[in-house]
PDB file of C-alpha atoms and ligand atoms in Angstrom:
ATOM      1  CA  UNK A   1       0.000   0.000   0.000  1.00 38.00           C
ATOM      2  CA  UNK A   2       1.335   3.480  -0.894  1.00 32.00           C
ATOM      3  CA  UNK A   3       1.947   5.586   2.155  1.00 36.00           C
ATOM      4  CA  UNK A   4       3.201   9.111   2.693  1.00 36.00           C
ATOM      5  CA  UNK A   5       6.962   9.076   3.188  1.00 35.00           C
ATOM      6  CA  UNK A   6       7.818  10.436   6.534  1.00 40.00           C
ATOM      7  CA  UNK A   7      11.389   9.786   7.327  1.00 44.00           C
ATOM      8  CA  UNK A   8      14.879   8.989   6.298  1.00 47.00           C
ATOM      9  CA  UNK A   9      16.030   5.435   6.828  1.00 47.00           C
ATOM     10  CA  UNK A  10      18.268   6.464   9.633  1.00 65.00           C
ATOM     11  CA  UNK A  11      15.919   8.300  11.980  1.00 84.00           C
ATOM     12  CA  UNK A  12      12.693   6.394  11.326  1.00 88.00           C
ATOM     13  CA  UNK A  13      14.665   3.175  11.648  1.00 90.00           C
ATOM     14  CA  UNK A  14      16.123   4.317  14.944  1.00 91.00           C
ATOM     15  CA  UNK A  15      12.704   5.244  16.341  1.00 94.00           C
ATOM     16  CA  UNK A  16      11.233   1.873  15.425  1.00 96.00           C
ATOM     17  CA  UNK A  17      14.303  -0.006  16.637  1.00 95.00           C
ATOM     18  CA  UNK A  18      14.215   1.739  20.051  1.00 96.00           C
ATOM     19  CA  UNK A  19      10.536   0.901  20.434  1.00 97.00           C
ATOM     20  CA  UNK A  20      11.005  -2.667  19.186  1.00 97.00           C
ATOM     21  CA  UNK A  21      13.872  -3.238  21.616  1.00 97.00           C
ATOM     22  CA  UNK A  22      11.842  -1.804  24.475  1.00 98.00           C
ATOM     23  CA  UNK A  23       8.794  -3.952  23.706  1.00 98.00           C
ATOM     24  CA  UNK A  24      10.924  -7.050  23.512  1.00 98.00           C
ATOM     25  CA  UNK A  25      12.673  -6.338  26.835  1.00 97.00           C
ATOM     26  CA  UNK A  26       9.351  -5.367  28.436  1.00 98.00           C
ATOM     27  CA  UNK A  27       7.712  -8.625  27.463  1.00 97.00           C
ATOM     28  CA  UNK A  28      10.694 -10.643  28.627  1.00 96.00           C
ATOM     29  CA  UNK A  29      10.342  -8.939  32.012  1.00 96.00           C
ATOM     30  CA  UNK A  30       6.539  -8.907  32.337  1.00 94.00           C
ATOM     31  CA  UNK A  31       5.203 -11.372  29.789  1.00 77.00           C
ATOM     32  CA  UNK A  32       5.243 -14.307  32.177  1.00 80.00           C
ATOM     33  CA  UNK A  33       4.039 -12.538  35.336  1.00 89.00           C
ATOM     34  CA  UNK A  34       0.480 -12.374  36.673  1.00 92.00           C
ATOM     35  CA  UNK A  35      -0.110  -9.088  34.901  1.00 95.00           C
ATOM     36  CA  UNK A  36      -2.032  -9.122  31.647  1.00 96.00           C
ATOM     37  CA  UNK A  37       0.012  -7.026  29.224  1.00 97.00           C
ATOM     38  CA  UNK A  38      -1.477  -4.627  26.689  1.00 98.00           C
ATOM     39  CA  UNK A  39       0.081  -2.783  23.759  1.00 98.00           C
ATOM     40  CA  UNK A  40      -1.742   0.256  22.363  1.00 98.00           C
ATOM     41  CA  UNK A  41      -0.675   1.891  19.101  1.00 98.00           C
ATOM     42  CA  UNK A  42      -2.554   5.201  18.718  1.00 98.00           C
ATOM     43  CA  UNK A  43      -1.238   6.015  15.222  1.00 98.00           C
ATOM     44  CA  UNK A  44      -0.705   2.477  14.034  1.00 98.00           C
ATOM     45  CA  UNK A  45      -0.194   3.073  10.304  1.00 98.00           C
ATOM     46  CA  UNK A  46      -0.328   0.183   7.823  1.00 97.00           C
ATOM     47  CA  UNK A  47       2.304  -2.124   9.312  1.00 96.00           C
ATOM     48  CA  UNK A  48       4.943  -1.045   6.806  1.00 94.00           C
ATOM     49  CA  UNK A  49       7.000   2.127   6.597  1.00 92.00           C
ATOM     50  CA  UNK A  50       8.256   3.256   3.190  1.00 85.00           C
ATOM     51  CA  UNK A  51      11.495   5.200   3.418  1.00 80.00           C
ATOM     52  CA  UNK A  52      12.947   7.634   0.912  1.00 67.00           C
ATOM     53  CA  UNK A  53      16.634   7.022   0.478  1.00 58.00           C
ATOM     54  CA  UNK A  54      19.209   8.762  -1.643  1.00 49.00           C
ATOM     55  CA  UNK A  55      21.037   6.790  -4.244  1.00 47.00           C
ATOM     56  CA  UNK A  56      24.105   7.456  -6.335  1.00 47.00           C
ATOM     57  CA  UNK A  57      22.349   6.279  -9.467  1.00 48.00           C
ATOM     58  CA  UNK A  58      21.404   9.410 -11.447  1.00 44.00           C
ATOM     59  CA  UNK A  59      18.569   7.608 -13.207  1.00 47.00           C
ATOM     60  CA  UNK A  60      16.796   6.591  -9.986  1.00 50.00           C
ATOM     61  CA  UNK A  61      15.405   9.540  -8.046  1.00 52.00           C
ATOM     62  CA  UNK A  62      15.224   7.460  -4.962  1.00 55.00           C
ATOM     63  CA  UNK A  63      15.045   3.874  -3.884  1.00 58.00           C
ATOM     64  CA  UNK A  64      11.994   2.655  -2.093  1.00 69.00           C
ATOM     65  CA  UNK A  65      12.845   0.647   0.978  1.00 85.00           C
ATOM     66  CA  UNK A  66      10.104  -0.685   3.203  1.00 91.00           C
ATOM     67  CA  UNK A  67      10.679  -1.566   6.832  1.00 93.00           C
ATOM     68  CA  UNK A  68       8.376  -3.144   9.408  1.00 96.00           C
ATOM     69  CA  UNK A  69       6.210  -0.564  11.170  1.00 97.00           C
ATOM     70  CA  UNK A  70       5.432  -0.309  14.874  1.00 98.00           C
ATOM     71  CA  UNK A  71       2.324  -2.550  14.845  1.00 98.00           C
ATOM     72  CA  UNK A  72       4.189  -5.320  13.024  1.00 98.00           C
ATOM     73  CA  UNK A  73       7.138  -5.159  15.418  1.00 98.00           C
ATOM     74  CA  UNK A  74       4.839  -5.188  18.445  1.00 98.00           C
ATOM     75  CA  UNK A  75       2.854  -8.184  17.211  1.00 98.00           C
ATOM     76  CA  UNK A  76       6.039 -10.177  16.643  1.00 97.00           C
ATOM     77  CA  UNK A  77       7.470  -9.629  20.118  1.00 97.00           C
ATOM     78  CA  UNK A  78       8.278 -12.856  21.967  1.00 96.00           C
ATOM     79  CA  UNK A  79       6.448 -13.589  24.236  1.00 96.00           C
ATOM     80  CA  UNK A  80       3.558 -11.629  22.711  1.00 97.00           C
ATOM     81  CA  UNK A  81       1.441  -9.113  24.631  1.00 97.00           C
ATOM     82  CA  UNK A  82      -1.823 -10.570  25.911  1.00 97.00           C
ATOM     83  CA  UNK A  83      -3.746  -7.954  23.950  1.00 98.00           C
ATOM     84  CA  UNK A  84      -3.122  -5.370  21.260  1.00 98.00           C
ATOM     85  CA  UNK A  85      -5.162  -2.303  20.320  1.00 98.00           C
ATOM     86  CA  UNK A  86      -4.328  -0.753  16.945  1.00 98.00           C
ATOM     87  CA  UNK A  87      -5.911   2.615  16.209  1.00 98.00           C
ATOM     88  CA  UNK A  88      -5.678   4.689  13.047  1.00 98.00           C
ATOM     89  CA  UNK A  89      -7.829   7.429  11.605  1.00 98.00           C
ATOM     90  CA  UNK A  90      -7.585   5.951   8.110  1.00 98.00           C
ATOM     91  CA  UNK A  91      -9.650   2.897   7.256  1.00 98.00           C
ATOM     92  CA  UNK A  92      -7.083   2.019   4.567  1.00 98.00           C
ATOM     93  CA  UNK A  93      -4.402   1.614   7.242  1.00 98.00           C
ATOM     94  CA  UNK A  94      -6.589  -0.554   9.466  1.00 98.00           C
ATOM     95  CA  UNK A  95      -7.607  -2.704   6.477  1.00 98.00           C
ATOM     96  CA  UNK A  96      -3.924  -3.115   5.575  1.00 98.00           C
ATOM     97  CA  UNK A  97      -3.124  -4.182   9.149  1.00 98.00           C
ATOM     98  CA  UNK A  98      -5.995  -6.681   9.194  1.00 98.00           C
ATOM     99  CA  UNK A  99      -4.822  -8.191   5.894  1.00 98.00           C
ATOM    100  CA  UNK A 100      -1.220  -8.345   7.053  1.00 98.00           C
ATOM    101  CA  UNK A 101      -1.972  -9.962  10.408  1.00 98.00           C
ATOM    102  CA  UNK A 102      -4.822 -12.315   9.497  1.00 97.00           C
ATOM    103  CA  UNK A 103      -2.562 -15.378   9.527  1.00 98.00           C
ATOM    104  CA  UNK A 104      -0.460 -14.306  12.494  1.00 98.00           C
ATOM    105  CA  UNK A 105      -0.499 -16.734  15.462  1.00 98.00           C
ATOM    106  CA  UNK A 106      -1.355 -13.628  17.528  1.00 98.00           C
ATOM    107  CA  UNK A 107      -4.254 -12.459  15.324  1.00 98.00           C
ATOM    108  CA  UNK A 108      -6.836 -13.248  18.021  1.00 98.00           C
ATOM    109  CA  UNK A 109      -5.156 -10.907  20.445  1.00 98.00           C
ATOM    110  CA  UNK A 110      -5.723  -7.823  18.282  1.00 98.00           C
ATOM    111  CA  UNK A 111      -8.504  -5.282  18.479  1.00 98.00           C
ATOM    112  CA  UNK A 112      -8.727  -2.667  15.689  1.00 98.00           C
ATOM    113  CA  UNK A 113     -10.268   0.808  15.899  1.00 98.00           C
ATOM    114  CA  UNK A 114     -10.773   3.384  13.178  1.00 98.00           C
ATOM    115  CA  UNK A 115     -10.928   6.981  14.349  1.00 98.00           C
ATOM    116  CA  UNK A 116      -9.198   9.709  16.282  1.00 98.00           C
ATOM    117  CA  UNK A 117      -6.540   8.406  18.647  1.00 98.00           C
ATOM    118  CA  UNK A 118      -7.368  10.995  21.296  1.00 98.00           C
ATOM    119  CA  UNK A 119     -10.979   9.902  21.598  1.00 98.00           C
ATOM    120  CA  UNK A 120     -10.181   6.191  21.573  1.00 98.00           C
ATOM    121  CA  UNK A 121      -7.281   6.377  24.019  1.00 98.00           C
ATOM    122  CA  UNK A 122      -9.090   8.554  26.534  1.00 98.00           C
ATOM    123  CA  UNK A 123     -11.999   6.076  26.475  1.00 98.00           C
ATOM    124  CA  UNK A 124      -9.692   3.056  26.818  1.00 98.00           C
ATOM    125  CA  UNK A 125      -7.791   4.640  29.710  1.00 98.00           C
ATOM    126  CA  UNK A 126     -11.066   5.234  31.576  1.00 97.00           C
ATOM    127  CA  UNK A 127     -12.629   1.844  30.808  1.00 97.00           C
ATOM    128  CA  UNK A 128      -9.839  -0.702  31.355  1.00 95.00           C
ATOM    129  CA  UNK A 129      -9.107  -2.422  34.673  1.00 94.00           C
ATOM    130  CA  UNK A 130      -5.592  -1.231  35.376  1.00 97.00           C
ATOM    131  CA  UNK A 131      -5.102  -3.098  38.636  1.00 95.00           C
ATOM    132  CA  UNK A 132      -4.434  -6.355  36.817  1.00 95.00           C
ATOM    133  CA  UNK A 133      -2.908  -4.914  33.644  1.00 96.00           C
ATOM    134  CA  UNK A 134       0.344  -3.308  32.593  1.00 97.00           C
ATOM    135  CA  UNK A 135       1.213  -2.031  29.172  1.00 98.00           C
ATOM    136  CA  UNK A 136       2.972   0.145  26.661  1.00 98.00           C
ATOM    137  CA  UNK A 137       1.434   2.822  24.477  1.00 98.00           C
ATOM    138  CA  UNK A 138       2.984   4.377  21.396  1.00 98.00           C
ATOM    139  CA  UNK A 139       1.911   7.798  20.142  1.00 98.00           C
ATOM    140  CA  UNK A 140       3.608   8.265  16.787  1.00 98.00           C
ATOM    141  CA  UNK A 141       1.752  11.061  14.976  1.00 97.00           C
ATOM    142  CA  UNK A 142       2.787  12.956  11.851  1.00 95.00           C
ATOM    143  CA  UNK A 143       2.277  16.296  13.601  1.00 96.00           C
ATOM    144  CA  UNK A 144       0.450  17.960  16.479  1.00 97.00           C
ATOM    145  CA  UNK A 145      -2.449  15.503  16.735  1.00 98.00           C
ATOM    146  CA  UNK A 146      -1.939  14.434  20.353  1.00 98.00           C
ATOM    147  CA  UNK A 147      -3.942  16.519  22.822  1.00 98.00           C
ATOM    148  CA  UNK A 148      -2.648  17.097  26.322  1.00 98.00           C
ATOM    149  CA  UNK A 149      -5.792  15.475  27.817  1.00 98.00           C
ATOM    150  CA  UNK A 150      -4.779  12.242  26.112  1.00 98.00           C
ATOM    151  CA  UNK A 151      -1.359  12.370  27.772  1.00 98.00           C
ATOM    152  CA  UNK A 152      -3.075  13.036  31.123  1.00 98.00           C
ATOM    153  CA  UNK A 153      -5.406  10.075  30.615  1.00 98.00           C
ATOM    154  CA  UNK A 154      -2.440   7.770  29.884  1.00 98.00           C
ATOM    155  CA  UNK A 155      -0.555   8.992  32.974  1.00 98.00           C
ATOM    156  CA  UNK A 156      -3.646   8.575  35.182  1.00 98.00           C
ATOM    157  CA  UNK A 157      -3.766   4.810  34.488  1.00 98.00           C
ATOM    158  CA  UNK A 158      -0.481   4.507  36.442  1.00 98.00           C
ATOM    159  CA  UNK A 159      -0.007   1.321  34.456  1.00 98.00           C
ATOM    160  CA  UNK A 160       1.118   2.416  31.003  1.00 98.00           C
ATOM    161  CA  UNK A 161       4.580   3.261  29.715  1.00 98.00           C
ATOM    162  CA  UNK A 162       4.441   5.913  27.011  1.00 98.00           C
ATOM    163  CA  UNK A 163       6.672   6.391  23.957  1.00 98.00           C
ATOM    164  CA  UNK A 164       5.778   9.731  22.397  1.00 98.00           C
ATOM    165  CA  UNK A 165       7.103  11.145  19.146  1.00 97.00           C
ATOM    166  CA  UNK A 166       6.831  14.793  20.095  1.00 98.00           C
ATOM    167  CA  UNK A 167       6.835  17.244  17.129  1.00 97.00           C
ATOM    168  CA  UNK A 168       9.088  19.835  18.797  1.00 97.00           C
ATOM    169  CA  UNK A 169      10.540  21.176  15.537  1.00 96.00           C
ATOM    170  CA  UNK A 170       7.579  20.642  13.251  1.00 95.00           C
ATOM    171  CA  UNK A 171       4.649  21.384  15.542  1.00 97.00           C
ATOM    172  CA  UNK A 172       6.168  24.028  17.809  1.00 97.00           C
ATOM    173  CA  UNK A 173       9.418  25.695  16.698  1.00 96.00           C
ATOM    174  CA  UNK A 174       8.454  26.129  13.051  1.00 95.00           C
ATOM    175  CA  UNK A 175       5.055  27.550  13.918  1.00 96.00           C
ATOM    176  CA  UNK A 176       6.535  30.544  15.719  1.00 95.00           C
ATOM    177  CA  UNK A 177       8.065  33.366  13.675  1.00 91.00           C
ATOM    178  CA  UNK A 178      11.278  35.088  14.723  1.00 85.00           C
ATOM    179  CA  UNK A 179       9.510  38.250  15.855  1.00 81.00           C
ATOM    180  CA  UNK A 180       7.427  36.132  18.212  1.00 83.00           C
ATOM    181  CA  UNK A 181       4.189  36.194  16.239  1.00 88.00           C
ATOM    182  CA  UNK A 182       2.156  33.007  15.951  1.00 93.00           C
ATOM    183  CA  UNK A 183      -0.987  32.757  13.899  1.00 92.00           C
ATOM    184  CA  UNK A 184      -4.171  31.859  15.746  1.00 94.00           C
ATOM    185  CA  UNK A 185      -4.450  28.297  14.473  1.00 95.00           C
ATOM    186  CA  UNK A 186      -0.883  27.467  15.449  1.00 96.00           C
ATOM    187  CA  UNK A 187      -1.276  29.216  18.800  1.00 96.00           C
ATOM    188  CA  UNK A 188      -4.275  27.018  19.597  1.00 97.00           C
ATOM    189  CA  UNK A 189      -2.464  23.905  18.395  1.00 98.00           C
ATOM    190  CA  UNK A 190       0.623  24.558  20.561  1.00 98.00           C
ATOM    191  CA  UNK A 191      -1.579  25.181  23.603  1.00 98.00           C
ATOM    192  CA  UNK A 192      -3.482  21.972  22.841  1.00 98.00           C
ATOM    193  CA  UNK A 193      -0.368  19.787  22.781  1.00 98.00           C
ATOM    194  CA  UNK A 194       1.143  21.293  25.943  1.00 98.00           C
ATOM    195  CA  UNK A 195      -2.180  21.684  27.805  1.00 98.00           C
ATOM    196  CA  UNK A 196      -1.126  25.147  28.957  1.00 98.00           C
ATOM    197  CA  UNK A 197      -0.389  28.536  27.467  1.00 97.00           C
ATOM    198  CA  UNK A 198       2.659  29.011  29.714  1.00 97.00           C
ATOM    199  CA  UNK A 199       4.793  28.528  26.559  1.00 97.00           C
ATOM    200  CA  UNK A 200       3.725  32.037  25.557  1.00 95.00           C
ATOM    201  CA  UNK A 201       6.020  33.465  28.208  1.00 93.00           C
ATOM    202  CA  UNK A 202       8.666  30.702  28.273  1.00 96.00           C
ATOM    203  CA  UNK A 203       9.471  30.799  24.548  1.00 96.00           C
ATOM    204  CA  UNK A 204      10.068  34.558  24.170  1.00 93.00           C
ATOM    205  CA  UNK A 205      12.213  37.342  25.548  1.00 90.00           C
ATOM    206  CA  UNK A 206      11.804  41.123  25.367  1.00 83.00           C
ATOM    207  CA  UNK A 207      13.314  42.215  22.068  1.00 80.00           C
ATOM    208  CA  UNK A 208      16.585  44.126  21.951  1.00 73.00           C
ATOM    209  CA  UNK A 209      15.424  45.496  18.618  1.00 72.00           C
ATOM    210  CA  UNK A 210      12.534  47.973  18.877  1.00 67.00           C
ATOM    211  CA  UNK A 211      11.610  48.185  15.216  1.00 66.00           C
ATOM    212  CA  UNK A 212      11.639  45.887  12.178  1.00 64.00           C
ATOM    213  CA  UNK A 213      10.573  47.171   8.738  1.00 66.00           C
ATOM    214  CA  UNK A 214       8.946  50.171  10.443  1.00 63.00           C
ATOM    215  CA  UNK A 215       6.859  47.916  12.708  1.00 68.00           C
ATOM    216  CA  UNK A 216       7.315  47.958  16.506  1.00 64.00           C
ATOM    217  CA  UNK A 217       8.863  44.757  17.916  1.00 68.00           C
ATOM    218  CA  UNK A 218       8.351  43.936  21.577  1.00 76.00           C
ATOM    219  CA  UNK A 219       9.538  40.322  21.866  1.00 81.00           C
ATOM    220  CA  UNK A 220      11.685  37.785  20.126  1.00 87.00           C
ATOM    221  CA  UNK A 221      11.634  34.031  19.828  1.00 91.00           C
ATOM    222  CA  UNK A 222      14.162  32.214  21.997  1.00 94.00           C
ATOM    223  CA  UNK A 223      12.683  28.717  21.774  1.00 96.00           C
ATOM    224  CA  UNK A 224      14.578  26.000  19.893  1.00 96.00           C
ATOM    225  CA  UNK A 225      13.337  22.517  18.939  1.00 95.00           C
ATOM    226  CA  UNK A 226      15.355  21.202  21.876  1.00 95.00           C
ATOM    227  CA  UNK A 227      13.914  23.634  24.417  1.00 96.00           C
ATOM    228  CA  UNK A 228      10.410  22.949  23.049  1.00 97.00           C
ATOM    229  CA  UNK A 229      10.997  19.244  23.788  1.00 97.00           C
ATOM    230  CA  UNK A 230      12.410  20.036  27.231  1.00 97.00           C
ATOM    231  CA  UNK A 231       9.279  22.059  27.960  1.00 98.00           C
ATOM    232  CA  UNK A 232       7.210  18.960  27.130  1.00 98.00           C
ATOM    233  CA  UNK A 233       9.437  16.837  29.376  1.00 97.00           C
ATOM    234  CA  UNK A 234       8.678  19.226  32.250  1.00 97.00           C
ATOM    235  CA  UNK A 235       4.968  18.910  31.490  1.00 98.00           C
ATOM    236  CA  UNK A 236       5.238  15.093  31.440  1.00 98.00           C
ATOM    237  CA  UNK A 237       6.988  15.140  34.817  1.00 98.00           C
ATOM    238  CA  UNK A 238       3.935  16.805  36.358  1.00 98.00           C
ATOM    239  CA  UNK A 239       1.611  13.933  35.497  1.00 98.00           C
ATOM    240  CA  UNK A 240       3.718  10.771  35.157  1.00 98.00           C
ATOM    241  CA  UNK A 241       4.339   9.557  38.687  1.00 97.00           C
ATOM    242  CA  UNK A 242       6.836   6.899  37.642  1.00 97.00           C
ATOM    243  CA  UNK A 243       9.257   9.122  35.792  1.00 97.00           C
ATOM    244  CA  UNK A 244      10.383  10.589  32.499  1.00 97.00           C
ATOM    245  CA  UNK A 245      13.465   9.500  30.598  1.00 95.00           C
ATOM    246  CA  UNK A 246      16.141  12.212  30.669  1.00 88.00           C
ATOM    247  CA  UNK A 247      17.473  11.262  27.296  1.00 87.00           C
ATOM    248  CA  UNK A 248      15.435  12.568  24.367  1.00 89.00           C
ATOM    249  CA  UNK A 249      16.121  11.217  20.932  1.00 91.00           C
ATOM    250  CA  UNK A 250      16.201  13.777  18.096  1.00 92.00           C
ATOM    251  CA  UNK A 251      14.656  12.509  14.859  1.00 91.00           C
ATOM    252  CA  UNK A 252      14.233  14.134  11.488  1.00 88.00           C
ATOM    253  CA  UNK A 253      15.757  14.676   8.083  1.00 82.00           C
ATOM    254  CA  UNK A 254      19.029  16.467   7.350  1.00 75.00           C
ATOM    255  CA  UNK A 255      19.978  16.652  11.034  1.00 78.00           C
ATOM    256  CA  UNK A 256      16.982  18.919  11.778  1.00 86.00           C
ATOM    257  CA  UNK A 257      15.095  17.627  14.845  1.00 91.00           C
ATOM    258  CA  UNK A 258      11.501  17.755  13.611  1.00 94.00           C
ATOM    259  CA  UNK A 259      10.679  15.381  16.439  1.00 95.00           C
ATOM    260  CA  UNK A 260      12.054  14.082  19.711  1.00 95.00           C
ATOM    261  CA  UNK A 261      11.224  10.612  20.914  1.00 96.00           C
ATOM    262  CA  UNK A 262      10.246  10.905  24.598  1.00 97.00           C
ATOM    263  CA  UNK A 263       9.499   8.242  27.178  1.00 98.00           C
ATOM    264  CA  UNK A 264       7.474   8.436  30.413  1.00 98.00           C
ATOM    265  CA  UNK A 265       5.946   5.876  32.747  1.00 98.00           C
ATOM    266  CA  UNK A 266       3.070   6.124  35.188  1.00 97.00           C
ATOM    267  CA  UNK A 267       3.739   3.395  37.715  1.00 97.00           C
ATOM    268  CA  UNK A 268       5.457   4.842  40.790  1.00 96.00           C
ATOM    269  CA  UNK A 269       6.151   1.564  42.641  1.00 96.00           C
ATOM    270  CA  UNK A 270       9.911   1.303  43.258  1.00 96.00           C
ATOM    271  CA  UNK A 271      10.120  -1.945  41.262  1.00 94.00           C
ATOM    272  CA  UNK A 272       8.245  -0.578  38.246  1.00 94.00           C
ATOM    273  CA  UNK A 273      10.167   2.695  38.347  1.00 95.00           C
ATOM    274  CA  UNK A 274      13.507   0.929  38.316  1.00 95.00           C
ATOM    275  CA  UNK A 275      12.408  -1.456  35.560  1.00 96.00           C
ATOM    276  CA  UNK A 276      11.143   1.239  33.163  1.00 97.00           C
ATOM    277  CA  UNK A 277      14.241   3.310  33.793  1.00 95.00           C
ATOM    278  CA  UNK A 278      16.554   0.385  33.159  1.00 96.00           C
ATOM    279  CA  UNK A 279      14.740  -0.953  30.084  1.00 97.00           C
ATOM    280  CA  UNK A 280      14.398   2.428  28.357  1.00 97.00           C
ATOM    281  CA  UNK A 281      18.108   3.131  28.788  1.00 95.00           C
ATOM    282  CA  UNK A 282      18.978  -0.355  27.552  1.00 95.00           C
ATOM    283  CA  UNK A 283      16.685   0.004  24.499  1.00 95.00           C
ATOM    284  CA  UNK A 284      18.343   3.271  23.485  1.00 93.00           C
ATOM    285  CA  UNK A 285      21.800   1.838  24.068  1.00 92.00           C
ATOM    286  CA  UNK A 286      21.027  -1.266  22.010  1.00 92.00           C
ATOM    287  CA  UNK A 287      20.175   0.919  19.002  1.00 88.00           C
ATOM    288  CA  UNK A 288      23.323   3.047  19.447  1.00 81.00           C
ATOM    289  CA  UNK A 289      25.256   0.042  18.237  1.00 76.00           C
ATOM    290  CA  UNK A 290      23.323   0.034  14.971  1.00 77.00           C
ATOM    291  CA  UNK A 291      22.641   3.737  14.392  1.00 76.00           C
ATOM    292  CA  UNK A 292      25.521   5.450  16.188  1.00 70.00           C
ATOM    293  CA  UNK A 293      25.447   7.244  19.488  1.00 65.00           C
ATOM    294  CA  UNK A 294      23.181  10.276  19.874  1.00 59.00           C
ATOM    295  CA  UNK A 295      25.105  13.366  20.944  1.00 52.00           C
TER     296      UNK A 295
HETATM  297  C1  SAM B 301       3.737   8.401  11.411  1.00 94.79           C
HETATM  298  S1  SAM B 301       2.393   7.445  10.894  1.00 94.79           S
HETATM  299  C2  SAM B 301       2.460   6.099  12.010  1.00 94.79           C
HETATM  300  C3  SAM B 301       3.445   5.066  11.650  1.00 94.79           C
HETATM  301  C4  SAM B 301       3.393   3.809  12.483  1.00 94.79           C
HETATM  302  N1  SAM B 301       3.630   4.079  13.891  1.00 94.79           N
HETATM  303  C5  SAM B 301       4.389   2.789  11.959  1.00 94.79           C
HETATM  304  O1  SAM B 301       5.472   2.659  12.536  1.00 94.79           O
HETATM  305  O2  SAM B 301       4.052   2.123  10.976  1.00 94.79           O
HETATM  306  C6  SAM B 301       1.002   8.308  11.483  1.00 94.79           C
HETATM  307  C7  SAM B 301      -0.342   7.629  11.293  1.00 94.79           C
HETATM  308  O3  SAM B 301      -1.291   8.373  12.048  1.00 94.79           O
HETATM  309  C8  SAM B 301      -2.543   8.324  11.383  1.00 94.79           C
HETATM  310  N2  SAM B 301      -3.327   9.459  11.951  1.00 94.79           N
HETATM  311  C9  SAM B 301      -3.257  10.778  11.660  1.00 94.79           C
HETATM  312  N3  SAM B 301      -4.054  11.482  12.490  1.00 94.79           N
HETATM  313  C10 SAM B 301      -4.626  10.591  13.337  1.00 94.79           C
HETATM  314  C11 SAM B 301      -5.505  10.701  14.439  1.00 94.79           C
HETATM  315  N4  SAM B 301      -5.991  11.884  14.828  1.00 94.79           N
HETATM  316  N5  SAM B 301      -5.855   9.584  15.104  1.00 94.79           N
HETATM  317  C12 SAM B 301      -5.376   8.361  14.718  1.00 94.79           C
HETATM  318  N6  SAM B 301      -4.534   8.197  13.668  1.00 94.79           N
HETATM  319  C13 SAM B 301      -4.168   9.283  12.997  1.00 94.79           C
HETATM  320  C14 SAM B 301      -2.208   8.380   9.935  1.00 94.79           C
HETATM  321  O4  SAM B 301      -3.239   7.795   9.163  1.00 94.79           O
HETATM  322  C15 SAM B 301      -0.883   7.580   9.888  1.00 94.79           C
HETATM  323  O5  SAM B 301      -1.139   6.235   9.553  1.00 94.79           O
END
């Protein structure tokens, strides 16, 4: 199935490898305990990720490489999760997943939903019995689709570990002009992803320049993609009682961090805290060997 290209081999591969490693380590640690384990993919895609890669051949504009997407990697984890929920807004993606997984030995474990991830996830977080369940949720949007209330709902379960592809460059930094102006739609979208308008003071400083092209200038933009991601990390720390990974993984094309991969976990029991901390670090380290260390 043709899908929008959304990454270079290197960074999309790293994201999926980190998540795949984490899921595999998570299931090795929890898959045979009394907890029922659940994997939720809010932006599940089609199961395959087409990558645009440069080639030296002048007659080929690019070479199409396809790698396994997040849902495929999750379903193939050994031992498998007890249950899987795959959500995507596009019916085409869900149909592609159903076709791909129909003969999987884990097919019976999967529940598919078509629609907005925010609505589905908030409902799931309220409805499930979290006392007997533990799980991992992946939020891997193209842009600024994840609302803060969804993040709050995930944290409130105190049972889910969250991997979040946060669009710090694409959804925040790029939407703010250098003179500090933000159009109304982007202003609302930034407030929606952070769940606060405190960014309006944090991301600007009084301008040293008073005039630009005859127009008065009062403030200037000081936010960077990195500081936009750090601002989200601070927000995550307020609601995730387990913790938030200090390391944030920059992802994007041409060394521009359109996104940062963030990780947070809601379970504050000392055992769970230590486990999530240890496994997330190990998952990142495991991919350093393949993709090079992040500096
Ligand atoms: C970056 S892709 C996900 C890739 C996937 N994680 C993988 O590894 O194969 C983003 C997906 O989000 C879906 N999408 C966009 N907006 C959505 C929304 N509000 N709710 C659920 N899915 C959405 C798109 O249809 C697309 O398949």
